[in-house]
């Protein structure tokens, strides 16, 4: 990759994003995943009304985004201005904008940094100023800017930066604050330069409504070394792509993992829960892509989980990190953590395996990167943020009466988990104070468990706590267990304990010994522990 010095030298000329928008990841709805090119004025306005009727607007879903195919066959003759399709939008885009704004929502539009859009309509390459000016006149609040038909103006960070900076500059000069959502599929490493010109940037190929698995249309294994981002990328593949990039985002500038597929029918309930949870957890924009007119109760349960939304909209904008990814049968288990603005920590365990797994989580591991050393030896009040998902009332019947103050706090982009917990009992299940570890966490196939940890004070390191740290119960055959390592010694405490109890078994309890060694096979290794997994 070429040096970024020439790119950064152009930042001043392009103008860094200072439009005050997307201080938390943007939320809304987009036409493409469900409707493709089959869009029209009636669909946009009925979907806008659905956001209001279901209470989704009041949860923060405020952008109504028209994707590709809103355009006429060609630009306005003589002026070169963009024109809406006369049959699909007979009253024009300004009319749609006014109707959407009357609902206290915002309207978004789509174009491409190429001579054509991905569906073959006219693009905005070399028409940036006239398009941005027209969008502002129409009252547009959001631009999704794609990467098709770019005339070969890509291949290095500098070339891509210049092409996308042209639209950034034009939007800045339009006289209207317009959220700028870059969609160049991670080409030329936008996480290294797009934060200076855009409010968000796509960092991978297009999503597919599937949870896991390889598709040769999404060929890359690492976005840091990817020549063809492709499309049909699964949820877990995009998470893998995003993991090393998440510290690049922040308030006003976000990694975009693509639109949500929740409710489109290609995944199970647990898979959609994981999809929505992790997009919120890593601070990706939350852009719905389903049919808002026919949502199931299960879909509403997922997209209205207020605690998950509050993590997404936490004003700190702290990036999430993946602490580890461990192989299990037919998949892997992953630990993710993120610090929130009030000093609490959220952590999530993702299971990409088609098998149910059980895991004992150690606080010394979860909090190993905490700035405060005592965090690793504290007791924690834990909240399971999905435990009550089947008990929550539908959002449209409860949101206005139960959570008006929370609605206001989300609109003001200052919600915190502490506020959430104080205002409702529906933020998941209080599972009590835990010392040293959270035992026996069951994660369903392709599922997620997510917790909020609130400090309950420093825990004295008693022998019981030390034993709980080192003697994790094993059920079934462990996968990926790595015993602890004591620096300066060949065998750590875990190994010594195994040897000790093995000797006791050999000498005193032959029957127990035989049963133990026939059921449990543990391989000794000389590396630190990172989690214990077993199938339930």
XYZ file of C-alpha atoms in Angstrom, residues 38-48 70 85-93 95-96:
23
model
C -38.758 -1.752 -6.908
C -39.161 1.579 -5.159
C -41.553 4.478 -5.556
C -42.949 7.452 -3.690
C -45.708 5.401 -2.060
C -43.208 2.904 -0.608
C -41.024 5.659 0.827
C -43.921 7.473 2.473
C -45.653 4.340 3.773
C -42.367 3.142 5.268
C -41.817 6.520 6.891
C -35.013 6.653 -7.749
C -38.072 8.954 -12.209
C -41.300 10.635 -13.398
C -43.547 7.598 -12.871
C -42.112 6.346 -9.605
C -41.842 9.819 -8.073
C -44.475 11.843 -9.926
C -44.429 14.669 -7.375
C -40.648 14.913 -7.250
C -38.156 14.383 -4.455
C -42.439 16.609 -2.171
C -41.236 13.352 -0.609
